[in-house]
């Protein structure tokens, strides 16, 4: 790990709130004695950049803080297009890096070529919520967690040295990992479908179970992640079910809950495959380049890594550390729209996974071309229509006016998001959306290796456009002097 630097990135589109995240992670790194380059990759509009950038300059950090926003991104895209010298490719380049979950993360990959990339979302925090009286795990359990009321207590906040946890594994062969790492084929979640990560049914607790199998001792860990507490990794429809089952919930936003996901216990593991990847708390060996995230506004940008990691010679790890997700509803899609997006993501995951033909160093290839059948859309409509009926019935039964209003409004929004549940209209629009998404993904995967090669050699000569944030630099925090990460 000494030869290549570690770069910590925060991809965001909520510039208003990212300053707090910066200071909390900076304090964590400094407290553990690490000096690391910190970078903000901002998908904000120019208007929001001008409105909120000053908040970054008001932060206080020990570590150097850099910013890549709308101006810097435009400069970078101009550089790429000049290098490619092909007008036909300009729209493809822009799509690959377009404002979206995957597009913004692709900037982090290109800017950190030749380094180790550690990434945390803007609503993550570098601590864990652990049950006060932890229980032993069963022989095949990797972690066990459950939902607990925030005000009820029964859990404590703990902190782990994140950079050291990632340094223990990234870029290392399986044979070089610490002795406390379990090894196996893959991990299953008792509450989720294996390959799509869709909830089987709403559950108040879950376990990650290791499926035993051989992992080559010479395989290199290219991707790793911490465990996660706080807001559980659940579907939008799970929030609906939580609201329906708890009649004491009277607030108007079905997204808001007082339940926290707390770990009972956990232990690190390395696997040949990783269907439980969480890119919000992940690290990558980006020394030689990696495949791009799917450049999509749908939340399945990291699904490519769940497929890519399965090739021989590569392994993934859940490290010996935990971070916490503090759900931020600012600039978040309405819950009904999240339900729509997740149903499309599930459809696309199944179609892409079922047609993968090749896994390569910097890309993958699949045959799915975007066709959506009537059977595909009818299955979605049947599922969501049933949920909508449950919501309408719950609204009729409720004696609380605020709860009744919230449920009624959600039912209206759900119907609107799914085109009034009209089968032909729904099928037509889903086909159009899926075709657009798949076309962009195919073109991006084709172009990406060329971009990596172009940028890899340039980066050694000159940094890509980035702005050094003129914030207040602290020499130490609490008397702790950082060392190079």
XYZ file of C-alpha atoms in Angstrom:
485
model
C 0.000 0.000 0.000
C 2.990 2.357 0.363
C 3.565 2.811 -3.362
C 0.103 4.145 -4.208
C -1.765 6.907 -2.375
C -5.165 6.615 -0.739
C -7.776 9.166 -1.783
C -10.999 9.637 0.168
C -13.981 10.822 -1.888
C -17.498 11.997 -1.098
C -19.795 11.924 -4.156
C -22.757 14.230 -3.572
C -25.580 16.203 -5.118
C -26.493 17.818 -1.766
C -23.800 20.472 -1.449
C -25.806 22.197 1.279
C -25.234 19.319 3.699
C -21.827 17.924 2.737
C -19.739 20.280 4.922
C -20.786 18.405 8.079
C -19.769 15.088 6.507
C -16.359 16.514 5.570
C -15.578 17.673 9.108
C -16.742 14.457 10.753
C -14.618 12.240 8.486
C -11.651 14.593 8.767
C -11.866 14.367 12.541
C -12.042 10.571 12.311
C -8.959 10.319 10.107
C -6.971 12.769 12.230
C -7.952 11.031 15.465
C -6.583 7.786 14.045
C -3.390 9.502 12.900
C -4.028 9.516 9.141
C -3.321 12.221 6.581
C -5.345 11.650 3.420
C -6.426 13.679 0.424
C -10.158 14.390 0.660
C -12.187 15.134 -2.491
C -15.777 16.274 -3.000
C -17.384 15.276 -6.321
C -20.440 17.465 -6.677
C -23.368 16.869 -9.044
C -25.049 20.154 -8.070
C -26.437 22.574 -10.609
C -24.538 25.825 -11.170
C -27.201 27.635 -9.155
C -26.783 25.376 -6.127
C -23.001 25.466 -6.482
C -23.054 29.255 -6.271
C -25.498 29.124 -3.382
C -23.744 26.576 -1.165
C -20.046 26.347 -2.097
C -19.180 28.933 0.559
C -20.210 26.390 3.205
C -17.225 24.240 2.209
C -14.902 27.204 2.686
C -16.238 27.593 6.225
C -15.139 24.068 7.216
C -12.096 23.375 9.383
C -9.965 20.377 8.417
C -6.572 18.895 9.129
C -6.525 17.151 5.765
C -6.376 18.913 2.404
C -9.813 19.273 0.836
C -10.419 19.416 -2.921
C -13.592 20.054 -4.904
C -14.745 18.885 -8.337
C -17.980 20.629 -9.247
C -19.821 21.780 -12.393
C -17.012 24.081 -13.613
C -14.259 21.506 -13.079
C -16.331 18.758 -14.674
C -16.920 20.852 -17.791
C -13.181 21.495 -18.052
C -12.487 17.772 -17.714
C -15.042 16.832 -20.382
C -13.481 19.388 -22.686
C -10.066 17.816 -22.099
C -11.399 14.343 -22.922
C -13.089 15.463 -26.109
C -9.929 17.203 -27.284
C -7.974 14.003 -26.666
C -10.490 11.819 -28.499
C -10.742 14.170 -31.506
C -14.055 12.696 -32.600
C -17.227 14.796 -32.532
C -19.358 11.639 -32.656
C -18.063 10.572 -29.247
C -18.807 13.811 -27.415
C -22.387 12.845 -26.506
C -21.184 9.409 -25.326
C -18.564 11.003 -23.097
C -21.133 13.365 -21.636
C -23.562 10.488 -20.986
C -20.880 8.455 -19.216
C -20.281 11.312 -16.773
C -23.743 12.863 -16.806
C -25.264 14.049 -13.509
C -26.515 10.787 -12.027
C -25.586 8.241 -9.386
C -23.254 6.384 -11.740
C -22.000 9.400 -13.670
C -20.718 11.162 -10.566
C -19.015 7.993 -9.304
C -17.303 7.620 -12.682
C -15.589 10.929 -12.022
C -14.234 9.483 -8.771
C -12.836 6.481 -10.673
C -11.071 8.566 -13.316
C -9.684 11.121 -10.862
C -8.221 8.413 -8.601
C -6.599 6.268 -11.304
C -3.370 4.793 -9.971
C -4.515 5.070 -6.348
C -6.650 3.345 -3.742
C -10.114 4.868 -3.670
C -12.141 5.022 -0.455
C -15.649 6.402 -0.919
C -18.416 7.374 1.496
C -21.777 8.892 0.619
C -22.651 12.320 1.992
C -25.065 10.855 4.552
C -22.626 8.301 5.983
C -20.832 8.668 9.313
C -17.618 6.922 10.497
C -19.071 5.136 13.503
C -21.192 2.062 14.242
C -24.328 1.325 16.242
C -23.698 -1.885 18.178
C -26.047 -3.619 20.604
C -24.984 -3.080 24.215
C -24.964 -6.823 24.974
C -23.556 -8.432 21.824
C -24.282 -12.093 21.191
C -21.982 -14.654 19.586
C -22.559 -15.364 15.909
C -23.416 -18.821 14.638
C -20.716 -20.670 12.722
C -21.827 -19.456 9.278
C -23.062 -16.010 10.321
C -20.999 -13.008 9.254
C -23.260 -10.436 10.860
C -26.589 -10.150 12.621
C -28.608 -6.977 13.002
C -32.049 -5.733 13.971
C -34.254 -2.661 14.031
C -34.409 -0.854 17.372
C -36.240 2.266 18.475
C -33.878 5.233 18.514
C -35.111 6.511 21.869
C -35.231 3.107 23.565
C -31.477 2.692 24.003
C -29.909 -0.745 24.192
C -27.075 0.078 21.803
C -23.836 2.062 21.858
C -21.864 4.070 19.327
C -18.434 2.682 18.421
C -15.731 3.832 16.046
C -13.286 1.785 13.968
C -10.165 2.908 12.100
C -11.613 2.924 8.589
C -8.447 3.583 6.612
C -6.539 0.864 8.422
C -9.401 -1.583 7.860
C -9.274 -0.907 4.109
C -5.466 -0.922 4.006
C -5.499 -4.407 5.525
C -7.161 -5.821 2.406
C -7.193 -3.619 -0.704
C -4.769 -4.785 -3.364
C -3.643 -7.723 -1.264
C -3.792 -11.395 -2.116
C -6.194 -13.506 -0.081
C -3.200 -15.322 1.440
C -1.955 -11.991 2.850
C -5.162 -11.023 4.694
C -5.301 -10.950 8.500
C -6.010 -14.307 10.108
C -9.433 -13.325 11.467
C -10.983 -13.143 7.976
C -13.487 -15.853 7.120
C -13.414 -17.152 3.541
C -16.190 -18.409 1.268
C -17.982 -18.376 -2.064
C -20.519 -15.643 -1.318
C -22.780 -14.104 1.301
C -26.558 -14.422 1.451
C -28.934 -12.166 3.357
C -31.790 -13.830 5.217
C -34.041 -10.886 4.336
C -33.167 -10.410 0.652
C -33.085 -12.118 -2.715
C -29.482 -13.079 -3.470
C -28.900 -11.504 -6.871
C -31.244 -8.509 -6.983
C -31.047 -7.542 -3.279
C -34.815 -7.089 -3.274
C -36.428 -7.732 0.104
C -38.123 -11.125 0.367
C -40.456 -9.702 2.974
C -40.192 -6.941 5.504
C -38.221 -8.219 8.511
C -37.186 -6.573 11.759
C -33.914 -8.486 11.820
C -31.557 -10.244 9.443
C -28.288 -12.146 9.215
C -25.596 -12.314 6.574
C -24.734 -15.968 6.030
C -21.463 -17.187 4.513
C -21.823 -19.851 1.865
C -18.654 -21.895 2.088
C -16.512 -22.407 -0.980
C -12.950 -22.025 -2.116
C -11.329 -18.642 -2.640
C -8.019 -18.740 -4.456
C -5.182 -17.735 -2.148
C -3.679 -15.772 -5.047
C -6.881 -13.819 -5.786
C -6.493 -10.063 -5.269
C -9.026 -8.033 -3.275
C -10.104 -5.333 -5.712
C -13.165 -4.174 -3.834
C -14.034 -3.951 -0.142
C -16.690 -2.418 2.062
C -17.541 -1.834 5.673
C -20.698 -3.117 7.317
C -23.497 -0.562 7.737
C -25.840 0.467 10.556
C -28.328 3.310 10.993
C -30.807 3.234 8.132
C -31.147 -0.357 7.041
C -30.576 -1.314 3.415
C -34.255 -1.855 2.631
C -36.548 -1.236 -0.321
C -38.929 1.689 -0.682
C -41.855 -0.723 -0.341
C -40.449 -1.797 3.023
C -40.981 1.732 4.301
C -44.604 1.431 3.222
C -44.978 -1.882 5.063
C -43.350 -0.426 8.178
C -45.854 2.419 8.126
C -48.805 0.096 7.553
C -47.827 -2.229 10.408
C -47.239 0.500 12.976
C -50.501 2.376 13.456
C -48.811 4.667 15.977
C -46.997 6.344 13.066
C -48.943 9.536 12.460
C -46.462 11.750 10.622
C -47.090 12.778 7.032
C -43.859 11.446 5.499
C -43.777 7.690 5.013
C -39.987 7.997 4.576
C -39.489 9.103 8.211
C -39.012 6.501 10.912
C -37.564 6.339 14.378
C -36.194 2.825 13.925
C -32.437 2.322 13.656
C -30.630 -0.698 12.277
C -28.207 -1.929 14.944
C -25.622 -4.695 14.604
C -25.651 -7.429 17.213
C -22.251 -8.662 16.043
C -20.109 -8.962 12.905
C -16.834 -10.362 11.612
C -14.750 -9.719 8.471
C -14.893 -11.988 5.454
C -13.448 -12.343 1.954
C -15.527 -13.914 -0.808
C -15.187 -14.913 -4.435
C -18.458 -13.157 -5.296
C -20.222 -10.223 -3.699
C -23.958 -9.789 -4.236
C -24.214 -7.553 -1.153
C -22.032 -4.711 -2.377
C -22.752 -1.310 -0.813
C -20.947 1.366 -2.825
C -21.842 4.004 -0.224
C -19.216 2.576 2.142
C -16.742 1.016 -0.271
C -13.063 0.985 -1.159
C -11.427 0.010 -4.455
C -8.005 -0.966 -5.753
C -7.947 1.526 -8.613
C -4.230 1.314 -9.377
C -4.783 -0.130 -12.858
C -8.329 1.065 -13.471
C -11.746 -0.465 -12.876
C -14.982 -0.833 -14.868
C -17.365 2.136 -14.884
C -20.466 2.403 -12.783
C -23.632 2.226 -14.839
C -24.295 5.895 -15.733
C -27.946 5.944 -14.735
C -30.328 7.991 -12.621
C -31.833 4.727 -11.402
C -30.293 3.381 -8.203
C -28.442 0.364 -9.551
C -25.196 1.955 -10.674
C -23.104 -0.505 -8.630
C -24.735 -3.660 -10.035
C -21.926 -3.890 -12.591
C -19.463 -4.604 -9.774
C -21.550 -7.497 -8.481
C -21.136 -9.073 -11.908
C -17.549 -7.995 -12.580
C -16.198 -9.306 -9.265
C -17.062 -12.892 -10.242
C -14.180 -13.297 -12.683
C -11.206 -15.481 -11.689
C -8.362 -13.934 -9.728
C -10.485 -11.258 -8.049
C -12.034 -11.238 -4.584
C -14.164 -8.905 -2.457
C -14.099 -8.255 1.281
C -16.309 -7.058 4.089
C -13.741 -5.374 6.340
C -13.465 -5.294 10.112
C -15.273 -1.971 10.489
C -18.743 -0.425 10.404
C -20.180 2.919 9.283
C -23.599 4.435 9.899
C -26.126 5.772 7.408
C -28.050 8.847 8.542
C -30.960 8.978 6.094
C -31.186 12.432 4.533
C -34.565 13.264 2.993
C -33.314 16.582 1.555
C -33.519 16.469 -2.273
C -34.714 12.866 -2.150
C -37.297 11.537 -4.569
C -40.838 11.071 -3.197
C -41.364 7.552 -1.888
C -43.764 6.644 -4.715
C -41.131 7.552 -7.299
C -38.550 5.497 -5.390
C -40.896 2.506 -5.642
C -41.136 3.014 -9.412
C -37.368 3.338 -9.813
C -36.677 0.240 -7.719
C -39.077 -1.876 -9.771
C -37.300 -0.812 -12.964
C -33.920 -1.520 -11.347
C -35.006 -5.033 -10.421
C -36.178 -5.683 -13.973
C -32.888 -4.418 -15.424
C -30.750 -6.388 -12.968
C -32.442 -9.635 -13.973
C -32.197 -8.905 -17.700
C -28.543 -7.838 -17.615
C -27.431 -10.621 -15.316
C -29.133 -13.201 -17.516
C -27.317 -12.053 -20.648
C -23.725 -11.431 -19.474
C -21.330 -12.837 -22.070
C -17.901 -11.572 -20.985
C -16.110 -10.053 -18.009
C -12.991 -8.050 -18.809
C -10.451 -5.982 -16.866
C -12.184 -2.650 -17.490
C -15.686 -3.559 -18.636
C -18.338 -6.231 -18.981
C -20.401 -7.312 -21.978
C -24.047 -8.399 -21.993
C -26.569 -9.118 -24.711
C -29.751 -7.524 -23.332
C -30.900 -4.786 -25.719
C -33.758 -3.213 -23.757
C -36.774 -5.282 -24.794
C -39.611 -5.227 -22.247
C -42.430 -7.741 -22.597
C -46.045 -7.418 -21.493
C -45.352 -10.161 -18.962
C -42.523 -8.079 -17.467
C -44.674 -5.019 -16.919
C -47.760 -6.932 -15.807
C -45.792 -8.619 -13.018
C -44.724 -5.205 -11.758
C -48.249 -3.795 -11.968
C -49.766 -6.778 -10.141
C -47.290 -6.361 -7.295
C -47.664 -2.596 -6.910
C -51.441 -2.580 -7.409
C -51.737 -5.002 -4.498
C -49.657 -2.683 -2.299
C -51.781 0.265 -3.366
C -54.948 -1.569 -2.303
C -53.395 -2.226 1.119
C -52.622 1.486 1.485
C -56.137 2.545 0.469
C -57.701 0.073 2.920
C -55.392 1.231 5.724
C -56.401 4.838 5.048
C -60.083 3.930 5.324
C -59.533 2.154 8.660
C -57.377 4.838 10.256
C -59.017 7.072 12.866
C -56.090 9.505 12.832
C -56.599 12.350 10.357
C -52.895 12.961 9.700
C -52.181 9.285 9.126
C -55.247 8.954 6.896
C -54.161 11.955 4.833
C -50.594 10.625 4.460
C -51.795 7.229 3.267
C -54.315 8.731 0.871
C -51.717 11.056 -0.629
C -49.245 8.213 -1.030
C -51.856 6.067 -2.813
C -52.511 8.935 -5.252
C -48.793 9.472 -5.873
C -48.204 5.759 -6.360
C -50.943 5.569 -8.988
C -49.541 8.647 -10.721
C -45.984 7.258 -10.713
C -47.200 4.023 -12.307
C -49.211 5.798 -15.013
C -52.553 5.208 -13.370
C -51.903 1.430 -13.391
C -53.042 1.456 -17.032
C -51.242 -1.588 -18.552
C -50.638 -0.308 -22.094
C -49.555 3.164 -21.003
C -47.281 1.695 -18.342
C -45.751 -0.797 -20.774
C -45.085 1.890 -23.357
C -43.348 4.229 -20.927
C -41.292 1.535 -19.202
C -40.097 0.300 -22.592
C -38.987 3.811 -23.528
C -37.134 4.368 -20.248
C -35.427 0.970 -20.267
C -34.369 1.328 -23.897
C -32.736 4.698 -23.139
C -30.943 3.359 -20.058
C -29.633 0.216 -21.755
C -28.457 2.113 -24.844
C -26.419 4.505 -22.700
C -24.929 1.658 -20.676
C -23.858 -0.299 -23.762
C -22.199 2.739 -25.346
C -20.485 3.676 -22.079
C -19.045 0.201 -21.544
C -17.650 0.238 -25.076
C -15.932 3.601 -24.663
C -14.667 3.300 -21.082
C -11.411 1.334 -21.681
C -10.277 3.986 -24.170
C -10.938 6.748 -21.636
C -9.059 4.934 -18.886
C -6.036 4.487 -21.132
C -6.156 8.143 -22.177
C -6.477 9.438 -18.623
C -4.064 7.031 -16.964
C -0.992 8.402 -18.694
C -2.095 12.028 -18.547
C -2.702 11.933 -14.804
C 0.960 11.228 -14.100
C 1.878 14.531 -15.751
C -0.870 16.850 -14.567
C -3.795 16.712 -12.156
C -7.272 16.855 -13.624
C -9.290 20.063 -13.002
C -9.985 20.400 -9.281
C -10.304 23.261 -6.844
C -8.364 23.397 -3.593
C -10.931 24.483 -1.022
C -9.725 27.572 0.831
C -10.998 26.487 4.199
C -9.350 26.855 7.595
C -6.519 24.354 8.026
C -5.976 22.848 11.465
C -2.518 21.586 12.400
C -3.913 18.924 14.695
C -7.157 17.773 16.283
C -7.082 17.094 20.008
C -3.295 17.170 19.916
C -3.115 14.286 17.409
C -0.707 14.782 14.510
C -1.735 12.868 11.380
C 0.628 10.704 9.366
C 0.435 9.956 5.671
C -2.322 7.445 4.921
